Coordinates of C-alpha atoms and ligand atoms in Angstrom, one line a residue:
X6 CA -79.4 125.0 -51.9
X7 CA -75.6 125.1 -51.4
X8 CA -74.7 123.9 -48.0
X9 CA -71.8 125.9 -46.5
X10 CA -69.3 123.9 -44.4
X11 CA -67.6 125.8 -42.0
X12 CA -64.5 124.8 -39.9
X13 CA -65.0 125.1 -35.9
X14 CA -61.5 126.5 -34.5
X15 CA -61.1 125.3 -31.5
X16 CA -58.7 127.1 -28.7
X17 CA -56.8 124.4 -27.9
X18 CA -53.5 125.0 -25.6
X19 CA -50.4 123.0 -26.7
X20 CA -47.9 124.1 -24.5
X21 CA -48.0 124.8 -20.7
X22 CA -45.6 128.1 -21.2
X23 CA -49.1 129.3 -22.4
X24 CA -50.1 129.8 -18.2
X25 CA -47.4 132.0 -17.7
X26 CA -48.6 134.3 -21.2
X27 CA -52.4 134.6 -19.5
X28 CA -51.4 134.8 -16.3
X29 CA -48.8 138.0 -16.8
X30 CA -52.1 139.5 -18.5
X31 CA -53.6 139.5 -14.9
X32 CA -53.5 141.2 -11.8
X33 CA -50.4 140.5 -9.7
X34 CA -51.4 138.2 -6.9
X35 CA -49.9 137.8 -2.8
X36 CA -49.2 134.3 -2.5
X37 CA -48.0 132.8 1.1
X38 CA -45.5 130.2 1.3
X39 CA -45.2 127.4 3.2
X40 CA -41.7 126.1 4.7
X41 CA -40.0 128.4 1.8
X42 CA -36.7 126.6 2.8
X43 CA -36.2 125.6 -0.6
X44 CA -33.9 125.9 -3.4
X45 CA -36.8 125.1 -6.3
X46 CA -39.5 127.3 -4.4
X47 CA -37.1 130.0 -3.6
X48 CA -35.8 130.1 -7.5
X49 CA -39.8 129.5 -9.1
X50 CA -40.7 132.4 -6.6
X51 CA -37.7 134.7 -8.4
X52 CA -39.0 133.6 -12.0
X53 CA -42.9 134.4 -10.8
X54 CA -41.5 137.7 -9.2
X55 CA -39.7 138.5 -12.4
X56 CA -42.5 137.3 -14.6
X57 CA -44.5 140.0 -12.5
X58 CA -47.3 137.7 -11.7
X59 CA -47.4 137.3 -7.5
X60 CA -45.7 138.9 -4.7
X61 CA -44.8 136.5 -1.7
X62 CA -45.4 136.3 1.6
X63 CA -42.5 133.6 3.0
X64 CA -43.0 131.6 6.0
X65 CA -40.4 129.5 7.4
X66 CA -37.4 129.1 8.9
X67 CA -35.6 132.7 8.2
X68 CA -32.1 131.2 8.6
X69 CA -32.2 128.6 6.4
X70 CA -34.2 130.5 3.7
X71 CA -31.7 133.5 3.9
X72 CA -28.9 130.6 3.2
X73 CA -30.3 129.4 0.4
X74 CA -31.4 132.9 -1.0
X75 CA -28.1 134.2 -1.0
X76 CA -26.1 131.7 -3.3
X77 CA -29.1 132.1 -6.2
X78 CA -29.2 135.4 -5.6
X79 CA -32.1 136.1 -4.5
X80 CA -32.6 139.7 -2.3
X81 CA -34.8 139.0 1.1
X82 CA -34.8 142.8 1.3
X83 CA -38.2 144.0 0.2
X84 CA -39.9 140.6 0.8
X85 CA -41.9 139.9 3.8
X86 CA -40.7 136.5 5.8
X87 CA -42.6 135.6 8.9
X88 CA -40.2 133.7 10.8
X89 CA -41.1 130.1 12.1
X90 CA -38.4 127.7 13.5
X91 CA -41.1 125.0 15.1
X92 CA -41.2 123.3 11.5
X93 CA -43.1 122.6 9.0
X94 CA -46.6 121.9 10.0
X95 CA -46.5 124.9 12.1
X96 CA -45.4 127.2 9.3
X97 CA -48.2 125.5 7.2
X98 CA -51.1 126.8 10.3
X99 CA -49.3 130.1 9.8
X100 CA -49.4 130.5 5.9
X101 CA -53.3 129.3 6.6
X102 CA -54.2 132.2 9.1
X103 CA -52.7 134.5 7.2
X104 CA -54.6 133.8 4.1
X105 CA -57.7 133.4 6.1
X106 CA -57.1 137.2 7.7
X107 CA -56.6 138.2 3.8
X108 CA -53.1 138.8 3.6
X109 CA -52.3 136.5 0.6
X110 CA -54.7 134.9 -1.5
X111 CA -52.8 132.2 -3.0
X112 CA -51.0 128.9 -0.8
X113 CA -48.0 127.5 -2.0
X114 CA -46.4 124.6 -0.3
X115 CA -42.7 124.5 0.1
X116 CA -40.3 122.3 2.0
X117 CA -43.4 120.4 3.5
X118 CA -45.3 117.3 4.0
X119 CA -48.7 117.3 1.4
X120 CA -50.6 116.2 4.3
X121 CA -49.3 118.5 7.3
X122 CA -50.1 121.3 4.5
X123 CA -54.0 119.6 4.1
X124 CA -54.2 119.4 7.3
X125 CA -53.3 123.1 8.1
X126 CA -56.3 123.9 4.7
X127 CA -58.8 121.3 6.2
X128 CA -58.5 122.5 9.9
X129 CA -62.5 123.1 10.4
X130 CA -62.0 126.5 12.9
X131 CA -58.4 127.8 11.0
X132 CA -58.6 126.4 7.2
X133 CA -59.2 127.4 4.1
X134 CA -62.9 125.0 3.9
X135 CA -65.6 125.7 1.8
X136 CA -68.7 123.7 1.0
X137 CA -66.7 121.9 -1.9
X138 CA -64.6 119.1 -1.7
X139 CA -61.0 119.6 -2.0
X140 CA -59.0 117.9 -5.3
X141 CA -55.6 118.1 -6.8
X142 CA -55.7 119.1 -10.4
X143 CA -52.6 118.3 -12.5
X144 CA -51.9 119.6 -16.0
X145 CA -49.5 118.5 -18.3
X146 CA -48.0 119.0 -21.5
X147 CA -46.3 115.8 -23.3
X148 CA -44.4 115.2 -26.4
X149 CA -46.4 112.4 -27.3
X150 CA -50.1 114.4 -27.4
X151 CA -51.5 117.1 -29.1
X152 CA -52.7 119.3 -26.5
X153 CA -52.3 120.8 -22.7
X154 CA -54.6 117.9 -20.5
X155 CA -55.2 117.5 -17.2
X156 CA -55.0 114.4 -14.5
X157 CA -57.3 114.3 -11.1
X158 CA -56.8 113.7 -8.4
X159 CA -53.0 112.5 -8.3
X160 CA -52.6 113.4 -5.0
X161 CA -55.4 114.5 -2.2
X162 CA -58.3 112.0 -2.5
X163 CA -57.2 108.5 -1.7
X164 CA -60.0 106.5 -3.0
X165 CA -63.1 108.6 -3.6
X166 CA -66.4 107.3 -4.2
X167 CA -68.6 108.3 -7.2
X168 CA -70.6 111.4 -5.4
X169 CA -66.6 112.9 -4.7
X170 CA -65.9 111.8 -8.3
X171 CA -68.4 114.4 -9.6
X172 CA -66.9 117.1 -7.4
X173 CA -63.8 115.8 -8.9
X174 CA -64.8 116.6 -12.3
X175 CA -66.3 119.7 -11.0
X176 CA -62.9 121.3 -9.9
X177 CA -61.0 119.9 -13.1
X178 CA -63.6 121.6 -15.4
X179 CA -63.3 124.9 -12.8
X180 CA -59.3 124.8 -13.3
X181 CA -60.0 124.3 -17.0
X182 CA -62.3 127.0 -17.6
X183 CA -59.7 129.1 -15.5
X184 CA -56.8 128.5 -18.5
X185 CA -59.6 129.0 -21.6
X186 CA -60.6 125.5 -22.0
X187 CA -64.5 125.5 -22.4
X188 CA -66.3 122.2 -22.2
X189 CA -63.6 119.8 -21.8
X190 CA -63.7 116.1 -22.8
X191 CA -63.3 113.9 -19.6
X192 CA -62.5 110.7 -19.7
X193 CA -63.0 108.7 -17.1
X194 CA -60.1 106.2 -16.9
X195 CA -59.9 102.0 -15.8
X196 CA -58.2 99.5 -16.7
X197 CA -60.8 98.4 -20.1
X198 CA -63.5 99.9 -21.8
X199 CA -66.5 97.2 -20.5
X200 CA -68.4 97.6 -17.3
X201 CA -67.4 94.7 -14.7
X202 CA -68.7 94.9 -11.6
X203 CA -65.7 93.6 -10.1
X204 CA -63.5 96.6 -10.6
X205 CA -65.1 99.6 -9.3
X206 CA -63.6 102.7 -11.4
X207 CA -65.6 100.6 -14.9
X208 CA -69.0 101.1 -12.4
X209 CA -68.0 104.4 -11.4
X210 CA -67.0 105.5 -15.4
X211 CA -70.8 104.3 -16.3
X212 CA -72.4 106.0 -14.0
X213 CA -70.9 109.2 -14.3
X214 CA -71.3 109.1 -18.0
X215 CA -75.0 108.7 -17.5
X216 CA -75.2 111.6 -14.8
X217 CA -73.0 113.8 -17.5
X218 CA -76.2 113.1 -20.0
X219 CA -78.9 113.9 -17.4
X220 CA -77.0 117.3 -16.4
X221 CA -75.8 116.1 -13.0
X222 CA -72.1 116.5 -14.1
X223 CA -72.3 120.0 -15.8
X224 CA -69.8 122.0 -17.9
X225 CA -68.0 119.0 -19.7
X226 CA -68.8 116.0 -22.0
X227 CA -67.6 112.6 -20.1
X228 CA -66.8 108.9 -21.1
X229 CA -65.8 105.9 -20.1
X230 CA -64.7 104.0 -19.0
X231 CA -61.5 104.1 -21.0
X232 CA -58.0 102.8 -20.5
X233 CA -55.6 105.4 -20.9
X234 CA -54.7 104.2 -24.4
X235 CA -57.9 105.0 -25.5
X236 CA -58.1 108.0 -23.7
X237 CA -55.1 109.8 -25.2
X238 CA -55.0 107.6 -28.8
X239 CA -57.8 108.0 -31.8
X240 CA -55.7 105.5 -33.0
X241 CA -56.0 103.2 -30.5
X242 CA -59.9 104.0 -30.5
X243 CA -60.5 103.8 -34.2
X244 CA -58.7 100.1 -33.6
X245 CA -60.5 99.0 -30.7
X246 CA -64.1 100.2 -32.6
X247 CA -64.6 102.9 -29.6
X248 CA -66.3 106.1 -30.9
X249 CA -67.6 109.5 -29.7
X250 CA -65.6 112.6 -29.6
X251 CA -63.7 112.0 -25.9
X252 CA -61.7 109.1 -26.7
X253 CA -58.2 109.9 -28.2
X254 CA -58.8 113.7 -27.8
X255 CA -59.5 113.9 -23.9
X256 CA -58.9 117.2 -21.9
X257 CA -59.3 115.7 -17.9
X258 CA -58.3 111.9 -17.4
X259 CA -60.1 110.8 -14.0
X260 CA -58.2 108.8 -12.4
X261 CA -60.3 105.9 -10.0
X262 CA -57.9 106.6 -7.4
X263 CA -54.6 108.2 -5.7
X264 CA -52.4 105.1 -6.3
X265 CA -53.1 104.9 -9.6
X266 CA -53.1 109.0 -10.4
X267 CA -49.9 109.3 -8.8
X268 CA -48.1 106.3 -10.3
X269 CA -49.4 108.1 -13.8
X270 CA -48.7 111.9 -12.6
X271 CA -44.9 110.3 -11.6
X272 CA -44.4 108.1 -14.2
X273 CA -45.8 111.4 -16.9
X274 CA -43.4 113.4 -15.6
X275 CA -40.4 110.8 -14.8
X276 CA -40.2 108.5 -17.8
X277 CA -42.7 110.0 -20.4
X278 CA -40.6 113.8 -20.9
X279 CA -44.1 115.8 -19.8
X280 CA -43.7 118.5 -17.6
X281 CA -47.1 119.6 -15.3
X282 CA -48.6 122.3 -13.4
X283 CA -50.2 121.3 -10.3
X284 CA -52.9 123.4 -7.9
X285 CA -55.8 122.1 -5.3
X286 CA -58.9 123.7 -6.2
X287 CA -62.1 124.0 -4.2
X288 CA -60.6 125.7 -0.8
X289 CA -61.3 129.2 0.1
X290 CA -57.9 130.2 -2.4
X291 CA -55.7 128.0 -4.6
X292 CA -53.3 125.8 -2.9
X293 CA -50.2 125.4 -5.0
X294 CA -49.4 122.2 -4.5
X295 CA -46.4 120.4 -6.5
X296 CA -44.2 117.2 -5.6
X297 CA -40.9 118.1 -4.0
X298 CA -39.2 116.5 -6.7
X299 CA -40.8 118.3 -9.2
X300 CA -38.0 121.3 -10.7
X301 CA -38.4 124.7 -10.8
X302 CA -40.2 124.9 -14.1
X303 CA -42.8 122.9 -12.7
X304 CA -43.1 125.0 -9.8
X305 CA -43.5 128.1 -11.8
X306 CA -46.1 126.9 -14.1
X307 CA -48.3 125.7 -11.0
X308 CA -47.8 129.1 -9.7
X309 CA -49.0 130.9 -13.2
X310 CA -51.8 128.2 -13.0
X311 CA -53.5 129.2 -9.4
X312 CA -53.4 132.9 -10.7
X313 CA -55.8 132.2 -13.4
X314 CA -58.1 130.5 -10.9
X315 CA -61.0 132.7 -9.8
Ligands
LIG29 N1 -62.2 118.0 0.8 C1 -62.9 118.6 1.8 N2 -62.8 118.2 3.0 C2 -62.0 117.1 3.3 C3 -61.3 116.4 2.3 C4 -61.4 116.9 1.0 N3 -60.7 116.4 0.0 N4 -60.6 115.4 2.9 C5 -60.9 115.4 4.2 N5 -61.8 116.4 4.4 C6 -62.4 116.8 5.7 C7 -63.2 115.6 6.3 O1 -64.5 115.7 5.9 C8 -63.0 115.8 7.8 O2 -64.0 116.8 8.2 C9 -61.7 116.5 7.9 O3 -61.3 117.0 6.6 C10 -60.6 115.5 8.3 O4 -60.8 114.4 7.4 P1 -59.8 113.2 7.5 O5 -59.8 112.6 8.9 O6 -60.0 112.2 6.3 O7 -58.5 114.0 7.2 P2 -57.0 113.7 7.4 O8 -56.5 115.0 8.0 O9 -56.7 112.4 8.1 O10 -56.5 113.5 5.9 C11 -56.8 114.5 4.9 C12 -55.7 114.3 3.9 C13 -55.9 115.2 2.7 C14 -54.4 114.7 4.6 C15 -55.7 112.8 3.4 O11 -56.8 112.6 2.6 C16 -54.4 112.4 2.8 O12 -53.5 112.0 3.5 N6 -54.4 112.4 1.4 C17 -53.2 112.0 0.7 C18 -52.2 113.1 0.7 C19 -50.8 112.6 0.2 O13 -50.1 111.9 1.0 N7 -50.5 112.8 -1.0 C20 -49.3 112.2 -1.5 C21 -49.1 112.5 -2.9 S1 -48.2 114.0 -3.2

């Protein structure tokens, strides 16, 4: 008997301009935005509103975001700006409430502190909380690998332990599923591939590879624990003698904590030409949350990103 070999094809995003394709297939979201006092925020929001993909909701000093409009040419007229000139974390509790009462159902943070923003989302009587654990999900696309992947949590859990690692995942393979990537390969990253119990993340990496195989970590296929090289290089793999089909073709990078996620997210984005789209997953909506330094692109892409979350 002839045995037929057949070629899986596997959808495999390379680019992140791919967000804003599915995302102008969608229905046009209302997305609140916090401290909107910002050239990047104000210019992403005139791309998005072009792109026909949200309508904002600006909250935020009215002054300063009508001085900044005016000069990039963007018309105030038909948008609605709830005026705040108490700062910041105020406009953040504002955005919130408004969401809550249904009035937008996307969070973007502008000109604002990340944690006045989380605190405003994690408030227990006004936020955004649901049973899940709140993480930052970061995608990226670089010159230097083959496909759209994604680093957690870069910038809202400081140092979470393995039971919020598994929630982790859970979001990353959530945001993942959101832009068409089924089962994703996770790797779960350290600084080497052996189990010592004196650095945690190698512990962590083992026992969350075992969970994965007994169904506790569902949706996804994870490893580890891998340094990034690994991760992201079957080159580095073959070399090394690692195996298995994560390694070198990883979708979600886990990072073991927020020094290390950021220093990688930063450093991606800085020194290593990628360019990322950013959202918090597992409050009531998406929380767009990028870096202020990141551009206007960025900001953009983040935005197409939290309409494809469900
Ligand atoms: N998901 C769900 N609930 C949470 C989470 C979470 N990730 N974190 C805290 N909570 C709940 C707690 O259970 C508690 O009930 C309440 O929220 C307050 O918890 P605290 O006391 O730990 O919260 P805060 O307000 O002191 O800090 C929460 C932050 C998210 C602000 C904090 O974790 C933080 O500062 N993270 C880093 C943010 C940052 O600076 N990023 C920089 C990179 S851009």
């Amino acid at each position: 008997m002839q045995v037929k070999r057949c070629k899986i094809i596997v959808a495999m995003i390379r680019d992140l301009t791919e967000l804003l394709r599915k995302a102008k297939n969608r229905p046009i979201r209302k997305m609140a935005v916090v401290a909107a006092e910002d050239e990047h925020v104000l210019k992403a929001l005139q791309d998005a509103m072009k792109e026909g993909i949200i309508i904002p909701l600006l909250v935020g000093d009215k002054e300063k975001i009508q001085r900044i409009a005016q000069p990039i040419g963007f018309s105030l007229d038909d948008i609605e700006l709830i005026d705040n000139r108490e700062g910041a974390a105020v406009s953040a509790r504002i955005a919130v409430s408004k969401v809550k009462n249904g009035d937008a159902d996307i969070i973007m943070k502008g000109f604002v502190g990340t944690g006045d923003l989380l605190k405003a989302v994690l408030d227990k009587d006004l936020g955004l909380r649901t049973d899940q654990l709140l993480s930052h999900v970061a995608f990226f696309e670089s010159p230097y690998y083959h496909k759209v992947f994604c680093v957690t949590d870069v910038a809202m859990n400081i140092a979470p332990d393995l039971e919020a690692k598994v929630q982790i995942i859970h979001n990353a393979v959530k945001a993942c599923q959101g832009i068409g990537i089924g089962n994703p390969k996770v790797a779960v990253a350290a600084a080497v591939e052996t189990v010592n119990p004196k650095m945690e993340a190698t512990v962590h990496a083992a026992l969350l590879k075992e969970m994965n195989a007994r169904g506790e970590v569902k949706g996804c296929v994870v490893d580890g624990p891998f340094a990034i090289d690994i991760a992201v290089s079957a080159a580095a793999a073959r070399h090394k003698g690692i195996g298995g089909e994560v390694a070198g073709d990883c979708d979600v990078i886990l990072a073991p904590d927020i020094e290390a996620g950021n220093m990688f997210y930063k450093a991606l984005n800085f020194l290593g030409g990628a360019s990322s789209a950013a959202v918090v997953m597992g409050a009531a909506v998406p929380v767009v949350l990028t870096s202020r330094s990141d551009d206007e692109r960025s900001k953009l892409l983040s935005i197409a990103l939290a309409t494809l979350i469900d």
